[in-house]
PDB file of C-alpha atoms in Angstrom:
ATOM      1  CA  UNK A   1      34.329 -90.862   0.665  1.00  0.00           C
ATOM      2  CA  UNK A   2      33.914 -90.156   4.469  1.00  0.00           C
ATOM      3  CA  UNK A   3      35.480 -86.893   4.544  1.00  0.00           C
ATOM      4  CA  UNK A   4      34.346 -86.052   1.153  1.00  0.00           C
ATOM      5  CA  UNK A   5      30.503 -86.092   3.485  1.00  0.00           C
ATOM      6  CA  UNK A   6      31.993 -84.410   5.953  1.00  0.00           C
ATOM      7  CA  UNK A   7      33.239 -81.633   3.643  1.00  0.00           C
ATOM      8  CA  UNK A   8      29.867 -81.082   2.091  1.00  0.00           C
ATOM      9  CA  UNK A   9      28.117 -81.444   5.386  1.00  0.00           C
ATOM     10  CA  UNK A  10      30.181 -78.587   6.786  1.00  0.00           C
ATOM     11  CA  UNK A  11      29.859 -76.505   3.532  1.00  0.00           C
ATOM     12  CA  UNK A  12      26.302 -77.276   3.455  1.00  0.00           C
ATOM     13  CA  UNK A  13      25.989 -75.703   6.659  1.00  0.00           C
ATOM     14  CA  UNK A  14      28.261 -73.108   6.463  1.00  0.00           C
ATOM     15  CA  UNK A  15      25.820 -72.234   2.721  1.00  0.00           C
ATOM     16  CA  UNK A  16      23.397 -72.419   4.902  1.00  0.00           C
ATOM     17  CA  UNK A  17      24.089 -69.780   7.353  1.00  0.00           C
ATOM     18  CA  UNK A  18      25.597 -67.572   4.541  1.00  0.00           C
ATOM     19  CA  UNK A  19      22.604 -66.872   2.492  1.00  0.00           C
ATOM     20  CA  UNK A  20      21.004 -66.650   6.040  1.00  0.00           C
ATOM     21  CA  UNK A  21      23.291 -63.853   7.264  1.00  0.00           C
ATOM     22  CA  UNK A  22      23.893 -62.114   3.131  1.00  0.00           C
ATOM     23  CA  UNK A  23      19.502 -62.130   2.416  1.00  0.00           C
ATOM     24  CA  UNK A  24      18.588 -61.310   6.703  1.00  0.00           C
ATOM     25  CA  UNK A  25      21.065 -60.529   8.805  1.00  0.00           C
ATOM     26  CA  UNK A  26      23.471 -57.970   7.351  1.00  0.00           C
ATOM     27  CA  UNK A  27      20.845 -56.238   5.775  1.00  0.00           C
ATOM     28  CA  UNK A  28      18.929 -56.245   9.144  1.00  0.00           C
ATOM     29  CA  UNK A  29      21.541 -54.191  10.367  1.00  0.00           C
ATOM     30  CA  UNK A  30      20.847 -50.736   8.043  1.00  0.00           C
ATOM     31  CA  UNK A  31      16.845 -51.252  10.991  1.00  0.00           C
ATOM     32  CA  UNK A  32      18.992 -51.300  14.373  1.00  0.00           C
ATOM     33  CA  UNK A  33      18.606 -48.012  16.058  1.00  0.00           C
ATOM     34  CA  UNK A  34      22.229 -46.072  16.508  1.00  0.00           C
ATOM     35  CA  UNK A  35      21.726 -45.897  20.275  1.00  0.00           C
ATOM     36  CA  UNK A  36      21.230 -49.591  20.104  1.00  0.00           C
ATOM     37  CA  UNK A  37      24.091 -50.068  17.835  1.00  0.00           C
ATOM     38  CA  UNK A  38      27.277 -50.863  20.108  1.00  0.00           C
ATOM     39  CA  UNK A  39      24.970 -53.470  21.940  1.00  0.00           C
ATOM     40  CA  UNK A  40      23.715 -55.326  19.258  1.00  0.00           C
ATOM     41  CA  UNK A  41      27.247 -55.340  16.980  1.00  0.00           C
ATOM     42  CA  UNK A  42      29.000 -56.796  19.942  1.00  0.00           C
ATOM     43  CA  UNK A  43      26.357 -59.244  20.507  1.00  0.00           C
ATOM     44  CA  UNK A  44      26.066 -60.136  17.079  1.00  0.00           C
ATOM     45  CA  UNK A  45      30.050 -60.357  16.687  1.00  0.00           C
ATOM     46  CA  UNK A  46      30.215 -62.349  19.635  1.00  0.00           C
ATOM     47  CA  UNK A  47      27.765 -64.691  19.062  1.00  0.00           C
ATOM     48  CA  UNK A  48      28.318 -65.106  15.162  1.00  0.00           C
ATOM     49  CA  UNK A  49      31.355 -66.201  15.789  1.00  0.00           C
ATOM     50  CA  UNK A  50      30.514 -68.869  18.269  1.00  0.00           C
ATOM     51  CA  UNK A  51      28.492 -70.686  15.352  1.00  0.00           C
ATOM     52  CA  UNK A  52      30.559 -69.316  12.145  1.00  0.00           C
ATOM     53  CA  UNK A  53      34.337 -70.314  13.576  1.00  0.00           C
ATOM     54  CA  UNK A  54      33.834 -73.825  14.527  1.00  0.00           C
ATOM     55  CA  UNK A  55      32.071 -74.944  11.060  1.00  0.00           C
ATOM     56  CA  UNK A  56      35.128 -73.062   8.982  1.00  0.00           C
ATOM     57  CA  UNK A  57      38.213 -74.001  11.490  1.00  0.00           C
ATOM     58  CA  UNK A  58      36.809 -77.711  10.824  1.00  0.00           C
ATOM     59  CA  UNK A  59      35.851 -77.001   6.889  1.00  0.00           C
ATOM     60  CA  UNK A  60      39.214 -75.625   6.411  1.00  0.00           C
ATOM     61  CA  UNK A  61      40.993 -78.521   7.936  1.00  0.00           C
ATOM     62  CA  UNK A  62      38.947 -81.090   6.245  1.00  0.00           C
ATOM     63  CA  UNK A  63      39.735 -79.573   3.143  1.00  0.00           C
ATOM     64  CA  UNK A  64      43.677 -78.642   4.147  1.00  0.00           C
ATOM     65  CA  UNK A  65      43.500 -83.041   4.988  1.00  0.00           C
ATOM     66  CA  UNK A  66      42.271 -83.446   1.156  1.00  0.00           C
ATOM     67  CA  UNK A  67      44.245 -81.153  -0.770  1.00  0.00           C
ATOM     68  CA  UNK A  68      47.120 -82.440   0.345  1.00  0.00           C
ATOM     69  CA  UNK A  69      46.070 -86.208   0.250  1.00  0.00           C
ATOM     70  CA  UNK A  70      45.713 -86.033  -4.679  1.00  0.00           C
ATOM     71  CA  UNK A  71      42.105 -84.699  -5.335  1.00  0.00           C
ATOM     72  CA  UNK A  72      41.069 -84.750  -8.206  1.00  0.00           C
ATOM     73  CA  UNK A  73      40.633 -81.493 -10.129  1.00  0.00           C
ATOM     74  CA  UNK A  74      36.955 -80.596  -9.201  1.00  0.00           C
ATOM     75  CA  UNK A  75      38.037 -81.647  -5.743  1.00  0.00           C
ATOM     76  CA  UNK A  76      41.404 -79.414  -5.670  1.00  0.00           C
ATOM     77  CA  UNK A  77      38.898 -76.401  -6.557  1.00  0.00           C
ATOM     78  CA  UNK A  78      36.413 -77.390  -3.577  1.00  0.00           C
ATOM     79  CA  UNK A  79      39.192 -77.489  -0.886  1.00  0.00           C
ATOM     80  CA  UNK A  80      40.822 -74.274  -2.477  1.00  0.00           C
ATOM     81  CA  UNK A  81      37.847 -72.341  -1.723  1.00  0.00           C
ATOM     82  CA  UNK A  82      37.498 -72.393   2.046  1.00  0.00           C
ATOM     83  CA  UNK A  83      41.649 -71.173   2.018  1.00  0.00           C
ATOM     84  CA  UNK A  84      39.979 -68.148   0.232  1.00  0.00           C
ATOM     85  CA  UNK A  85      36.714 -68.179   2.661  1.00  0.00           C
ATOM     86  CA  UNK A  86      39.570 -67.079   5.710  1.00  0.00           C
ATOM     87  CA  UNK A  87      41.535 -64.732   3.592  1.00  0.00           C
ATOM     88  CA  UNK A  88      38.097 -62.909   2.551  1.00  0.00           C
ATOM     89  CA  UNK A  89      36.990 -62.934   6.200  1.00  0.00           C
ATOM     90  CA  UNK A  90      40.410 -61.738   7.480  1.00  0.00           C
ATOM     91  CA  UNK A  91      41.359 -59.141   5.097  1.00  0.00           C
ATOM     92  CA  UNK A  92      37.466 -57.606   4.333  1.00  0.00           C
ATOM     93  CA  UNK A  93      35.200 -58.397   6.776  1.00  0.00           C
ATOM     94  CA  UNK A  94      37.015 -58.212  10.156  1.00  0.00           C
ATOM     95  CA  UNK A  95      38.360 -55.403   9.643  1.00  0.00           C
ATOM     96  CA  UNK A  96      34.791 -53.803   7.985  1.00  0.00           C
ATOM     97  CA  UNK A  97      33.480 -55.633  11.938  1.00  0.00           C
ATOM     98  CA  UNK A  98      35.916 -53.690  13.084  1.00  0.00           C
ATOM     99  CA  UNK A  99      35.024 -50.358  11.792  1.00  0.00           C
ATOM    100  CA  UNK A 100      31.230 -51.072  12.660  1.00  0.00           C
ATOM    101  CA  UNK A 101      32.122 -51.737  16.024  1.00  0.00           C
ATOM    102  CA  UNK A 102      33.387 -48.209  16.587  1.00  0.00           C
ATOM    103  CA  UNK A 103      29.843 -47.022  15.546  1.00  0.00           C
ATOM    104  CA  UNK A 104      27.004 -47.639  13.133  1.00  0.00           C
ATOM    105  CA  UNK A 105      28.033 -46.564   9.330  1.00  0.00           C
ATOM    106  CA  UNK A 106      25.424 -47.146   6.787  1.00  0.00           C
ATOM    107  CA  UNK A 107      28.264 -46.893   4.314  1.00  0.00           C
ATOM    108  CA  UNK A 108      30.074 -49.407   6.116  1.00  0.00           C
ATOM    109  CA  UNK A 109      26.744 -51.981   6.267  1.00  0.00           C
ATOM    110  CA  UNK A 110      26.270 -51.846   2.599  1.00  0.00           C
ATOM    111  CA  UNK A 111      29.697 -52.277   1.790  1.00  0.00           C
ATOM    112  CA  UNK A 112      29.954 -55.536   4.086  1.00  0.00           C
ATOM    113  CA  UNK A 113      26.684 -56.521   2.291  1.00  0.00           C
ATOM    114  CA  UNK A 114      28.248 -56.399  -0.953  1.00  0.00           C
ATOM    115  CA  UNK A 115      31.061 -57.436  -0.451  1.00  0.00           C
ATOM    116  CA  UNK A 116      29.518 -60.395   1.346  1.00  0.00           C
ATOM    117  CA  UNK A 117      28.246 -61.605  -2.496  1.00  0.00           C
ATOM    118  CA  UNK A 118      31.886 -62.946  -2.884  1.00  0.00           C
ATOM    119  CA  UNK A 119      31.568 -65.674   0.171  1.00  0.00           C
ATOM    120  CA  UNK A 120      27.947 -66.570  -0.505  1.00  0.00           C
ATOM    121  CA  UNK A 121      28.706 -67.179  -4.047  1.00  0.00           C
ATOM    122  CA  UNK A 122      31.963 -69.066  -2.987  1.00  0.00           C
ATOM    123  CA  UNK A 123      30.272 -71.277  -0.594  1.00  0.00           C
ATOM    124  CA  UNK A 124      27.909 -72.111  -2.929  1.00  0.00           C
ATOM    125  CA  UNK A 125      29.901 -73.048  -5.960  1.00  0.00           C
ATOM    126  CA  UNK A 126      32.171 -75.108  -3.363  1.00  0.00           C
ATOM    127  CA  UNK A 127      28.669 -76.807  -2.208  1.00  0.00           C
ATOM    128  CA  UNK A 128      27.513 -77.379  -6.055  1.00  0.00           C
ATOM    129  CA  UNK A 129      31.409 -79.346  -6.786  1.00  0.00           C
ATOM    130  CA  UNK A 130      31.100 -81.258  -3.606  1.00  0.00           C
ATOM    131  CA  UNK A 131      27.485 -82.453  -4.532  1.00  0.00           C
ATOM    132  CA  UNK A 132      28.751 -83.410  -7.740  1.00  0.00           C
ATOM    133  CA  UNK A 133      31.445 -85.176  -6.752  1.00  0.00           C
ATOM    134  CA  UNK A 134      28.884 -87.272  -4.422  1.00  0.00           C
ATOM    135  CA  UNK A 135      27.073 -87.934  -7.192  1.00  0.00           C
ATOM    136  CA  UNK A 136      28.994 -88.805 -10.031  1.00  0.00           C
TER     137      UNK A 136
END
């Protein structure tokens, strides 16, 4: 039961900041002035990632720890998801960070904001099992 709270406290964090950065922050981005751009991306990569990589390193372990230790099935699709969580961020969104870091693309910003539906709805269906699991 211990890590099952730790699992939902770092997915309840990491829902947190998603719906944060998919409903503020990315779309902020399309109001950032283009001589301002290459400032502001780094910063915003830089620091991002200071907050974002801790919570999913540890999420991903916690639920690496579980998956391997018999959940049950709800549980088996709650530590599934943040396996998918790294492959989203390191196959889509790095490399869309990437492309924004050689310059602002307004093409480029709404595809990372749409694209960014998949790990807010992820997180939060991962957040709704956990929850239930805690409940039931």
């Amino acid at each position: 039961m211990t890590l099952l709270l730790i699992h939902l406290g770092l997915t309840a964090a990491l829902f947190g900041l998603i719906w944060t950065i998919q409903l503020v922050h990315y779309p902020a981005f399309h109001f950032v002035a283009r001589e301002q751009w290459s400032r502001f991306h780094a910063m915003h990569t830089r620091k991002i990632t200071f907050i974002v990589f801790p919570l999913m390193l540890s999420e991903l372990g916690i639920a690496l720890w579980q998956l391997f230790h018999g959940p049950a099935p709800l549980l088996l699709i709650a530590c599934c998801i943040p396996i998918l969580q790294w492959c989203l961020t390191a196959f889509l969104f790095i490399p869309l960070h990437h492309k924004l870091s050689d310059g602002k693309d307004d093409s480029v910003i709404a595809r990372t904001v749409n694209l960014n539906w998949l790990r807010t709805v992820f997180w939060s269906v991962e957040l709704a099992l956990l929850v239930f699991l805690i409940v039931k």
